[in-house]
Amino acid sequence: MRDNLKVTVAASERESIMSVILPKQAGTPEGTLLFRESEEITKLSEGVKIFNSLKKTLDYYGGVGLAAPQIGISKKVFIVNLRPEGKNSDLPDIGLKAYIHPEILGVSEETNVHAEGCLSVFYATVYGEVARPNYLKIRYTDLKGNEHTDEISHPFHARVILHENDHLHGKIFLQRMKQEDFSRLHWEENLDIRKNV
Ligand SMILES: [Zn+2]
């Protein structure tokens, strides 16, 4: 997921350009995995390998989360990268975190509305408002193979998890929007990730 913040990429981070994967786009033949249920991971080593590819791509293009189908891998893994800063200075310091085999166990009835963008939707140039639950409970496996059940109490953290989890079930944020909100989609061309290529 992409929040509508400016992202700058340091020159030093650009050096391994050839090994960085440009996220697949919805509406292209390479992006068809975005609309499919992804598969289970059978070996932890596979999850770790996918994590490394996701990390490299997210580090390079910026963003607060990325899911395996976005880089052409139809497997149940996503990453979240959140730190307390800017308008989310009250966020817990989560840093970069892997969620393997995530399962949302429950969500709050209370919801909030916030603009979302996506590295796989017009290269992160289009933003639209999505209502999502404020809180949730998630079960997942970490990079060491340990299973956790976390209660996520920050609405933005919950939003990022739900956006990325949707990718594992073949959904993009546009499909979560209310029809009447489409007239308020807005474009942020200065955030186009292709500018980093
Ligand atoms: Zn996304």
Short mmCIF file of C-alpha atoms and ligand atoms in Angstrom, two decimals:
data_model
loop_
_atom_site.label_atom_id
_atom_site.label_comp_id
_atom_site.label_asym_id
_atom_site.label_seq_id
_atom_site.Cartn_x
_atom_site.Cartn_y
_atom_site.Cartn_z
CA MET A 1 0.00 0.00 0.00
CA ARG A 2 1.08 3.55 -0.64
CA ASP A 3 0.09 6.43 1.60
CA ASN A 4 -0.03 9.77 -0.15
CA LEU A 5 3.28 10.94 1.26
CA LYS A 6 6.25 12.09 -0.75
CA VAL A 7 8.88 9.38 -1.06
CA THR A 8 12.48 10.06 -1.85
CA VAL A 9 14.96 7.37 -2.76
CA ALA A 10 18.58 7.98 -1.87
CA ALA A 11 21.07 7.57 -4.69
CA SER A 12 22.81 4.80 -2.75
CA GLU A 13 19.60 2.77 -2.76
CA ARG A 14 19.42 2.91 -6.53
CA GLU A 15 22.56 0.91 -7.18
CA SER A 16 21.00 -2.54 -7.53
CA ILE A 17 18.42 -1.35 -10.03
CA MET A 18 18.42 -4.50 -12.15
CA SER A 19 17.51 -6.71 -9.21
CA VAL A 20 14.53 -4.59 -8.18
CA ILE A 21 11.17 -5.77 -9.48
CA LEU A 22 8.70 -3.21 -10.80
CA PRO A 23 5.36 -4.15 -9.18
CA LYS A 24 2.90 -5.81 -11.59
CA GLN A 25 -0.01 -3.63 -12.61
CA ALA A 26 -3.72 -4.37 -12.40
CA GLY A 27 -5.17 -4.57 -15.90
CA THR A 28 -2.05 -6.01 -17.57
CA PRO A 29 -1.40 -9.68 -18.47
CA GLU A 30 1.41 -9.77 -15.85
CA GLY A 31 -1.01 -8.41 -13.28
CA THR A 32 -3.59 -11.22 -13.48
CA LEU A 33 -2.23 -12.76 -10.26
CA LEU A 34 -3.62 -9.69 -8.47
CA PHE A 35 -7.12 -11.07 -9.02
CA ARG A 36 -6.50 -14.65 -7.90
CA GLU A 37 -6.48 -16.35 -4.54
CA SER A 38 -2.81 -16.95 -3.76
CA GLU A 39 -1.40 -20.28 -2.64
CA GLU A 40 -0.18 -21.51 0.72
CA ILE A 41 3.55 -21.62 1.46
CA THR A 42 4.76 -25.15 2.09
CA LYS A 43 8.36 -24.41 3.17
CA LEU A 44 9.48 -21.60 5.47
CA SER A 45 12.59 -21.06 3.29
CA GLU A 46 10.25 -20.16 0.43
CA GLY A 47 8.58 -17.54 2.63
CA VAL A 48 11.97 -16.06 3.58
CA LYS A 49 13.03 -15.85 -0.06
CA ILE A 50 9.80 -14.06 -1.02
CA PHE A 51 10.26 -11.72 1.97
CA ASN A 52 13.70 -10.71 0.66
CA SER A 53 12.33 -9.92 -2.80
CA LEU A 54 9.44 -7.94 -1.31
CA LYS A 55 11.81 -6.02 0.95
CA LYS A 56 14.13 -5.07 -1.90
CA THR A 57 11.22 -3.84 -4.00
CA LEU A 58 9.57 -1.88 -1.19
CA ASP A 59 12.89 -0.34 -0.09
CA TYR A 60 13.41 0.86 -3.62
CA TYR A 61 9.99 2.23 -4.58
CA GLY A 62 8.80 3.25 -1.14
CA GLY A 63 5.48 2.44 0.50
CA VAL A 64 4.10 1.03 3.71
CA GLY A 65 3.37 -2.50 2.52
CA LEU A 66 3.71 -4.96 -0.35
CA ALA A 67 2.27 -8.41 -1.07
CA ALA A 68 3.77 -11.32 -3.03
CA PRO A 69 1.22 -11.28 -5.91
CA GLN A 70 2.36 -7.71 -6.65
CA ILE A 71 5.79 -9.00 -7.66
CA GLY A 72 4.37 -11.93 -9.63
CA ILE A 73 4.41 -14.58 -6.88
CA SER A 74 1.03 -16.07 -6.04
CA LYS A 75 1.82 -17.01 -2.43
CA LYS A 76 0.46 -15.96 0.95
CA VAL A 77 3.11 -13.51 2.18
CA PHE A 78 3.06 -9.77 2.67
CA ILE A 79 5.27 -7.22 4.36
CA VAL A 80 4.47 -4.06 6.28
CA ASN A 81 6.90 -1.21 6.88
CA LEU A 82 5.69 1.28 9.49
CA ARG A 83 7.44 3.73 11.76
CA PRO A 84 6.04 6.53 13.92
CA GLU A 85 6.47 9.62 11.77
CA GLY A 86 4.55 12.49 10.18
CA LYS A 87 0.79 12.30 10.58
CA ASN A 88 1.18 8.82 12.08
CA SER A 89 3.56 9.83 14.86
CA ASP A 90 1.47 7.77 17.29
CA LEU A 91 2.10 4.51 15.39
CA PRO A 92 3.90 1.75 17.24
CA ASP A 93 7.44 1.28 15.91
CA ILE A 94 6.74 -1.81 13.86
CA GLY A 95 9.55 -1.40 11.33
CA LEU A 96 9.71 -3.96 8.56
CA LYS A 97 7.68 -7.04 9.32
CA ALA A 98 6.77 -10.23 7.45
CA TYR A 99 3.35 -11.86 7.65
CA ILE A 100 3.43 -15.43 6.33
CA HIS A 101 0.10 -17.33 6.06
CA PRO A 102 -1.80 -14.42 7.61
CA GLU A 103 -5.35 -14.98 8.70
CA ILE A 104 -7.63 -12.19 9.91
CA LEU A 105 -9.44 -13.62 12.93
CA GLY A 106 -11.75 -10.67 13.54
CA VAL A 107 -12.26 -6.96 12.87
CA SER A 108 -13.95 -4.10 14.73
CA GLU A 109 -17.37 -2.88 13.67
CA GLU A 110 -16.01 0.66 13.99
CA THR A 111 -14.52 1.88 10.73
CA ASN A 112 -12.63 4.91 9.43
CA VAL A 113 -12.14 6.35 5.94
CA HIS A 114 -8.71 7.18 4.51
CA ALA A 115 -7.21 7.57 1.02
CA GLU A 116 -5.20 4.61 -0.26
CA GLY A 117 -2.92 4.10 -3.20
CA CYS A 118 -1.17 0.98 -4.45
CA LEU A 119 2.10 0.24 -6.25
CA SER A 120 0.03 -2.07 -8.52
CA VAL A 121 -2.66 0.46 -9.41
CA PHE A 122 -1.40 2.87 -12.09
CA TYR A 123 2.07 2.81 -10.53
CA ALA A 124 0.80 4.41 -7.29
CA THR A 125 -0.61 7.49 -8.99
CA VAL A 126 -4.29 7.07 -8.12
CA TYR A 127 -5.74 7.54 -4.61
CA GLY A 128 -9.23 6.78 -3.40
CA GLU A 129 -11.04 6.69 -0.09
CA VAL A 130 -11.69 3.32 1.49
CA ALA A 131 -13.57 2.54 4.70
CA ARG A 132 -11.79 -0.08 6.80
CA PRO A 133 -12.20 -1.43 10.34
CA ASN A 134 -10.26 0.42 13.05
CA TYR A 135 -8.94 -2.69 14.82
CA LEU A 136 -8.30 -6.31 14.04
CA LYS A 137 -6.88 -9.57 15.25
CA ILE A 138 -4.46 -11.46 13.02
CA ARG A 139 -2.70 -14.82 13.15
CA TYR A 140 0.48 -15.24 11.10
CA THR A 141 3.87 -16.96 10.97
CA ASP A 142 7.09 -14.98 11.28
CA LEU A 143 10.41 -15.45 9.44
CA LYS A 144 11.60 -17.96 12.06
CA GLY A 145 8.51 -20.11 11.67
CA ASN A 146 6.88 -19.01 14.94
CA GLU A 147 3.14 -18.46 14.96
CA HIS A 148 1.72 -15.29 16.52
CA THR A 149 -1.70 -13.85 17.21
CA ASP A 150 -1.61 -10.04 17.40
CA GLU A 151 -4.25 -7.49 18.22
CA ILE A 152 -3.73 -4.46 16.01
CA SER A 153 -5.04 -1.37 17.75
CA HIS A 154 -3.80 1.47 15.53
CA PRO A 155 -6.28 2.17 12.69
CA PHE A 156 -3.55 2.92 10.13
CA HIS A 157 -1.64 -0.27 10.98
CA ALA A 158 -4.93 -2.20 10.65
CA ARG A 159 -5.59 -0.50 7.30
CA VAL A 160 -2.21 -1.45 5.87
CA ILE A 161 -2.63 -5.07 6.98
CA LEU A 162 -6.11 -5.27 5.46
CA HIS A 163 -4.96 -3.71 2.17
CA GLU A 164 -2.05 -6.17 1.88
CA ASN A 165 -4.13 -9.14 3.02
CA ASP A 166 -6.68 -8.31 0.31
CA HIS A 167 -3.90 -8.79 -2.27
CA LEU A 168 -3.54 -12.41 -1.12
CA HIS A 169 -7.23 -12.94 -1.82
CA GLY A 170 -7.32 -11.34 -5.27
CA LYS A 171 -8.64 -7.92 -4.31
CA ILE A 172 -7.32 -4.41 -4.86
CA PHE A 173 -8.43 -1.31 -2.98
CA LEU A 174 -10.59 -0.04 -5.87
CA GLN A 175 -12.87 -3.03 -5.25
CA ARG A 176 -13.32 -1.93 -1.63
CA MET A 177 -14.46 1.59 -2.56
CA LYS A 178 -18.05 2.72 -2.53
CA GLN A 179 -19.34 3.57 -5.98
CA GLU A 180 -20.16 7.15 -5.00
CA ASP A 181 -16.54 7.73 -3.93
CA PHE A 182 -15.12 7.02 -7.39
CA SER A 183 -15.92 10.59 -8.43
CA ARG A 184 -13.38 11.70 -5.82
CA LEU A 185 -10.48 9.50 -7.00
CA HIS A 186 -7.47 11.73 -7.30
CA TRP A 187 -4.17 11.53 -9.13
CA GLU A 188 -0.74 12.10 -7.67
CA GLU A 189 1.47 11.91 -10.71
CA ASN A 190 4.49 13.08 -8.77
CA LEU A 191 4.32 9.77 -6.85
CA ASP A 192 4.59 7.63 -10.02
CA ILE A 193 7.05 4.88 -9.03
CA ARG A 194 8.38 4.67 -12.60
CA LYS A 195 10.23 7.89 -11.86
CA ASN A 196 12.53 5.79 -9.68
CA VAL A 197 13.43 3.39 -12.50
ZN ZN B 1 -1.64 -2.63 -2.88
#
